mmCIF file of C-alpha atoms in Angstrom:
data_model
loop_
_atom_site.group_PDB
_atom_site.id
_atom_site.type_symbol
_atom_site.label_atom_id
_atom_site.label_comp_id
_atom_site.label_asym_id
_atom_site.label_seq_id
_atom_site.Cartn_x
_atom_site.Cartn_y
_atom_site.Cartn_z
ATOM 1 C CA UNK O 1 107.079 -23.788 -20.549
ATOM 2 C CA UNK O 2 108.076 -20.618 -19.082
ATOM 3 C CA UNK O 3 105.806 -19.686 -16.318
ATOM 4 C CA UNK O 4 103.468 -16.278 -17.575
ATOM 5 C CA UNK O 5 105.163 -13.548 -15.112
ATOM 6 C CA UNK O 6 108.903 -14.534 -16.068
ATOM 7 C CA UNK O 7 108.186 -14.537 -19.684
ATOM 8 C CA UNK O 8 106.593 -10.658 -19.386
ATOM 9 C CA UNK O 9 109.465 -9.415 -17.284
ATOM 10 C CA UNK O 10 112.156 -11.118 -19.940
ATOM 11 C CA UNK O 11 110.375 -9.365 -22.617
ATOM 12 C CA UNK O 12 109.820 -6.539 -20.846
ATOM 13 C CA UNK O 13 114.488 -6.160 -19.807
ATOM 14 C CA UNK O 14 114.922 -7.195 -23.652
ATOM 15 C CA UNK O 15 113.396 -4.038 -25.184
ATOM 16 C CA UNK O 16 115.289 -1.879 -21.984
ATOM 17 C CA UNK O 17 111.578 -0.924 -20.652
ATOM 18 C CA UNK O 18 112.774 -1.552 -17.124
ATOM 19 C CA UNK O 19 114.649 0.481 -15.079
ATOM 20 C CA UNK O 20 116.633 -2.245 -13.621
ATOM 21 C CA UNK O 21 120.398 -0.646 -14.184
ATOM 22 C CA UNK O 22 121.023 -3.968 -16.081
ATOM 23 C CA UNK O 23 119.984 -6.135 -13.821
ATOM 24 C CA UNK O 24 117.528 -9.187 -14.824
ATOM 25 C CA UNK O 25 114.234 -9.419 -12.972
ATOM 26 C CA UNK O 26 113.324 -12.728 -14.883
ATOM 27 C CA UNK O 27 114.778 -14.928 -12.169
ATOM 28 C CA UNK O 28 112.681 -12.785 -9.348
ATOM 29 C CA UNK O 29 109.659 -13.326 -11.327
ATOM 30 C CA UNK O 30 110.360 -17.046 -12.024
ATOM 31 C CA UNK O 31 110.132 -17.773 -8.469
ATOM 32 C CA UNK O 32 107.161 -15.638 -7.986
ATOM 33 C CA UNK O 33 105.347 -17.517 -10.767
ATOM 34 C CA UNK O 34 107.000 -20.717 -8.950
ATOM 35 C CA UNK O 35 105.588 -19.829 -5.777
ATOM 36 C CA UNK O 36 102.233 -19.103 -7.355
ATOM 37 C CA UNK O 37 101.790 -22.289 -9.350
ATOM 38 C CA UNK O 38 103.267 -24.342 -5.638
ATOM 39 C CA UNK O 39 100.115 -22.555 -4.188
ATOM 40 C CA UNK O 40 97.653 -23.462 -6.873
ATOM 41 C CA UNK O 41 98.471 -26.885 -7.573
ATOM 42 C CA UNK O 42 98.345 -27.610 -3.135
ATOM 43 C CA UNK O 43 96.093 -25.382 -1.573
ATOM 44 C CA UNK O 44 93.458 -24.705 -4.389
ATOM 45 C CA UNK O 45 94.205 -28.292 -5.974
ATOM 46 C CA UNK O 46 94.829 -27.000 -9.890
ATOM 47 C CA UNK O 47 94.552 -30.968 -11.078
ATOM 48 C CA UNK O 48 92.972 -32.870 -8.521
ATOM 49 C CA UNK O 49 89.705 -32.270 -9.162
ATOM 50 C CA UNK O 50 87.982 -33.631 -12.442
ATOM 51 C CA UNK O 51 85.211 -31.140 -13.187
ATOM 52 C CA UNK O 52 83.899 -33.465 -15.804
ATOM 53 C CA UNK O 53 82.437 -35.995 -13.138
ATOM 54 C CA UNK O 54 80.980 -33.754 -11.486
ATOM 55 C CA UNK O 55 79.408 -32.105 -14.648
ATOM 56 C CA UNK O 56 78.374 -35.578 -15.503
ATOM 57 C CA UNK O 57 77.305 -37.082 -12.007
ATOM 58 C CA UNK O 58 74.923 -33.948 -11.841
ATOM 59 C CA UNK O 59 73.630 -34.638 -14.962
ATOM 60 C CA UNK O 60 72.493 -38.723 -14.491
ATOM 61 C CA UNK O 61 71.068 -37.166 -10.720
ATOM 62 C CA UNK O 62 69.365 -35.244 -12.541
ATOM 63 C CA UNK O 63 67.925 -37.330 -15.148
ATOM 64 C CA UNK O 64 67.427 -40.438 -13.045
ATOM 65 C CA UNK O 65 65.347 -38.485 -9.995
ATOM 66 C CA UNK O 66 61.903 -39.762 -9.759
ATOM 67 C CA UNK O 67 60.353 -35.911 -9.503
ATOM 68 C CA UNK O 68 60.123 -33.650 -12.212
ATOM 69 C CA UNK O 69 62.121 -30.727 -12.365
ATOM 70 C CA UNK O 70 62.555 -27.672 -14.247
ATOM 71 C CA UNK O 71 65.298 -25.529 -14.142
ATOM 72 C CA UNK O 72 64.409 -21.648 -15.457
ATOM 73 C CA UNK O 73 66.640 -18.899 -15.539
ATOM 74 C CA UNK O 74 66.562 -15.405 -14.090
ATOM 75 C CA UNK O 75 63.768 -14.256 -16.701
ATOM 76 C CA UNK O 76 61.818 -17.452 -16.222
ATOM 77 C CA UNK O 77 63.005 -19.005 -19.091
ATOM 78 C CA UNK O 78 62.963 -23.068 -19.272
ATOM 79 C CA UNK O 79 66.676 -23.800 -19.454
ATOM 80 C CA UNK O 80 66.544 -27.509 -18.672
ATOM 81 C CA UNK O 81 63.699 -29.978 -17.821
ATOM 82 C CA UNK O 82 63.939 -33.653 -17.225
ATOM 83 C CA UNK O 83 61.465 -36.701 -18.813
ATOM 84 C CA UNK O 84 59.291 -36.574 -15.919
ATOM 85 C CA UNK O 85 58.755 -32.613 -15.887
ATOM 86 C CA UNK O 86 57.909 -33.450 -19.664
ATOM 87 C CA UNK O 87 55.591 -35.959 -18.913
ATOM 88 C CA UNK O 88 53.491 -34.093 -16.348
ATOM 89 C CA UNK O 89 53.514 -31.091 -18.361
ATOM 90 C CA UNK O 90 52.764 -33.088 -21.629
ATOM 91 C CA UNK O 91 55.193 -31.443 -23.708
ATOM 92 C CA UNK O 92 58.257 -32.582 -25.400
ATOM 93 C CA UNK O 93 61.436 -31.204 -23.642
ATOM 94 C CA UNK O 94 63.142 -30.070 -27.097
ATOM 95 C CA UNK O 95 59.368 -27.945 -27.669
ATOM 96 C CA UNK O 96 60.227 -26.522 -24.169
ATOM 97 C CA UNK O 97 63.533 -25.441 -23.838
ATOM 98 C CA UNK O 98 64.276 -21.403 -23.903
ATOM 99 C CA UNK O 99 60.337 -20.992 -23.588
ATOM 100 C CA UNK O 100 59.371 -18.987 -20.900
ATOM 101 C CA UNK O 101 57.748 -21.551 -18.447
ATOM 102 C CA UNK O 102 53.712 -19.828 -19.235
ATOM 103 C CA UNK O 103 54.500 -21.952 -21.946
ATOM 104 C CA UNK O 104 54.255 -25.123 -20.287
ATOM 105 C CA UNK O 105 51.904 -23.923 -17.948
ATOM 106 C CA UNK O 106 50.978 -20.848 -16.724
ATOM 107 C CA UNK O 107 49.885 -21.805 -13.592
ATOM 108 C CA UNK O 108 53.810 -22.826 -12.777
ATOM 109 C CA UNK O 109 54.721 -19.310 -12.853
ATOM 110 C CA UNK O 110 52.573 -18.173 -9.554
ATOM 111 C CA UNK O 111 51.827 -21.458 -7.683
ATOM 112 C CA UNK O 112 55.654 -21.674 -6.686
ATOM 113 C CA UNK O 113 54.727 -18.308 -4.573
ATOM 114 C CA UNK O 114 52.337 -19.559 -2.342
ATOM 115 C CA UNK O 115 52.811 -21.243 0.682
ATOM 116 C CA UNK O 116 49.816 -21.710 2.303
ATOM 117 C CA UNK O 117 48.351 -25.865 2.171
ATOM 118 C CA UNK O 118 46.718 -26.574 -1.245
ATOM 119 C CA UNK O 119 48.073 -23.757 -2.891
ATOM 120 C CA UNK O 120 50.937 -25.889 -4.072
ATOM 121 C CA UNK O 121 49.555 -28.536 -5.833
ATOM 122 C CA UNK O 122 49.174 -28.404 -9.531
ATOM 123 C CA UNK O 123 46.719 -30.407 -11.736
ATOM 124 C CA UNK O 124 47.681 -30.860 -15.537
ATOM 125 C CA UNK O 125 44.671 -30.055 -17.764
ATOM 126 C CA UNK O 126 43.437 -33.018 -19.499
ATOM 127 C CA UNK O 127 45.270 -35.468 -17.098
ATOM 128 C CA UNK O 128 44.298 -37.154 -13.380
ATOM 129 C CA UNK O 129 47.863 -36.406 -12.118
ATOM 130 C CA UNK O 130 48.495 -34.442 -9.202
ATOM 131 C CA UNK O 131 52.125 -32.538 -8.351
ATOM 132 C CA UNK O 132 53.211 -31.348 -5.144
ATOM 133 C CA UNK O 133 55.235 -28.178 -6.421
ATOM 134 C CA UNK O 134 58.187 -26.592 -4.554
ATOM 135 C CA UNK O 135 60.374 -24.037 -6.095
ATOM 136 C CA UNK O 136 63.969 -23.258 -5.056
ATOM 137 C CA UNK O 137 66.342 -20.637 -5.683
ATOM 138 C CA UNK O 138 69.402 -20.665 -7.370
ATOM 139 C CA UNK O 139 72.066 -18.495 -6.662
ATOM 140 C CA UNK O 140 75.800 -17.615 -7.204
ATOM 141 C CA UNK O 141 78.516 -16.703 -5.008
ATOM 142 C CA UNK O 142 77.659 -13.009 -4.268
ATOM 143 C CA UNK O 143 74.083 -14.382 -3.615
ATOM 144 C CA UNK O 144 72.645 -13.159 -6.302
ATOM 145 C CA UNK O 145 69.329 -14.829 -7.905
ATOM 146 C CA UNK O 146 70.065 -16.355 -11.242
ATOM 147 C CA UNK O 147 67.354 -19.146 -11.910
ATOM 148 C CA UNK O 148 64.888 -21.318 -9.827
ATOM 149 C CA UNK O 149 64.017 -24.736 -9.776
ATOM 150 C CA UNK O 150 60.908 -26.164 -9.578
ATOM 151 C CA UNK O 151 60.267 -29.717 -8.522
ATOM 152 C CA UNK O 152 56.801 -31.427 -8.945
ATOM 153 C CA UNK O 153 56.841 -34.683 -6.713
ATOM 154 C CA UNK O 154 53.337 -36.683 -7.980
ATOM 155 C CA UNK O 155 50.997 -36.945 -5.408
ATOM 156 C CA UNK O 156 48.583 -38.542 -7.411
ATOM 157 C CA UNK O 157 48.318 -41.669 -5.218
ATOM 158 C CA UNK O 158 48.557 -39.624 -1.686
ATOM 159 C CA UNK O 159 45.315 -37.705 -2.805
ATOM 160 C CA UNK O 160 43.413 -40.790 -3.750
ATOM 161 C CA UNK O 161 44.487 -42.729 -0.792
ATOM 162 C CA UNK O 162 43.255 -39.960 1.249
ATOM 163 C CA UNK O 163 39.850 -39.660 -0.056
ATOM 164 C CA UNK O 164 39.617 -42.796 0.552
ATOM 165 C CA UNK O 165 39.597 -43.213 3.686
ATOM 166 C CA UNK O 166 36.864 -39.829 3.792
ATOM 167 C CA UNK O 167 34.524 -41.457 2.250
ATOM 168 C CA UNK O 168 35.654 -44.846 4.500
ATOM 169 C CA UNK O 169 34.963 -41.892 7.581
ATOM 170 C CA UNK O 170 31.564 -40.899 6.557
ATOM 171 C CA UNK O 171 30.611 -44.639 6.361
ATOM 172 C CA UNK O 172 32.317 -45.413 9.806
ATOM 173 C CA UNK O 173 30.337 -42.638 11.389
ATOM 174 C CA UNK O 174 26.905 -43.293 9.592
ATOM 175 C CA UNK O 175 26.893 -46.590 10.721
ATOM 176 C CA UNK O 176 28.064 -45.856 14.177
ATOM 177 C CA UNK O 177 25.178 -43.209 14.049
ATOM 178 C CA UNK O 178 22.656 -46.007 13.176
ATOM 179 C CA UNK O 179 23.895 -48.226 15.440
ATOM 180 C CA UNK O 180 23.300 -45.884 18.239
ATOM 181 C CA UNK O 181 19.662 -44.556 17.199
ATOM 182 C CA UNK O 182 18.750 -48.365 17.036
ATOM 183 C CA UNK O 183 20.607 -48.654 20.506
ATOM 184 C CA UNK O 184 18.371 -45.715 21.395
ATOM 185 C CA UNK O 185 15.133 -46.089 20.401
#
């Protein structure tokens, strides 16, 4: 295969479009192309890297994570979910792909805005779940916005354990209350 550049210039003295006084500038832009393809194949490693593993190590990261996540794009559109987004949203991912995400829930759309505590936890109607949402940005290499994605960790557990021990509190201090009236009196 004759390197791109050395090809054009060989067409290019053929049809006598180049002022060259009969001289051939294929050689010249053989090396060029030469010293081109020497720089892409060392310094910017043309065939070293695989970009299918990566593609497909991203992909089983993302399916196997314990969270849920979502991944919208720049007009809030779902783009990709995984099964346990799904199953605290109750939806089927194939229903929810391209669907803006007020589709799966429209409290999604403003709760990743808040930051103050207890503004980011979301509650699935008809379920006893709790998520912890966080939303991050995703951007490309002139730092540009071009999607978001929003994890919900379950906090289901963390919530229970900590009423809990409120309720465990009020006791503890009732009975430390009693015990000091009686004490008292």
């Amino acid at each position: 295969l004759q390197p791109v550049a050395g090809q054009f210039a060989q067409r290019l003295f053929l049809f006598g479009l180049l002022p060259t006084a009969g001289i051939d500038p294929t050689p010249v832009a053989f090396g060029v192309s030469g010293i081109a393809y020497l720089g892409a194949l060392t310094r910017f490693q043309l065939f070293g890297a695989n970009p299918t593993a990566i593609r497909h190590a991203r992909d089983v990261v993302f399916r196997r994570m314990q969270q849920g996540a979502l991944v919208l794009d720049s007009h809030d559109h779902i783009i990709d979910l995984n099964e346990q987004a799904a199953e605290a949203l109750g939806l089927l991912p194939r229903e929810a792909l391209g669907r803006p995400v007020e589709y799966a829930s429209p409290k999604l759309k403003t709760i990743g805005s808040s930051t103050r505590l207890g503004h980011n936890v979301y509650h699935p109607p008809n379920s006893n779940r709790a998520y912890d949402v966080s939303v991050s940005t995703v951007t490309d290499i002139h730092d540009r916005t071009i999607g978001r994605v929003i994890t919900l960790h379950d906090i289901s557990e963390h919530l229970r354990q900590q009423q809990r021990l409120e309720v465990l509190n009020r006791i503890f201090r009732h009975n430390i209350r009693t015990s000091t009236q009686v004490i008292l009196g």
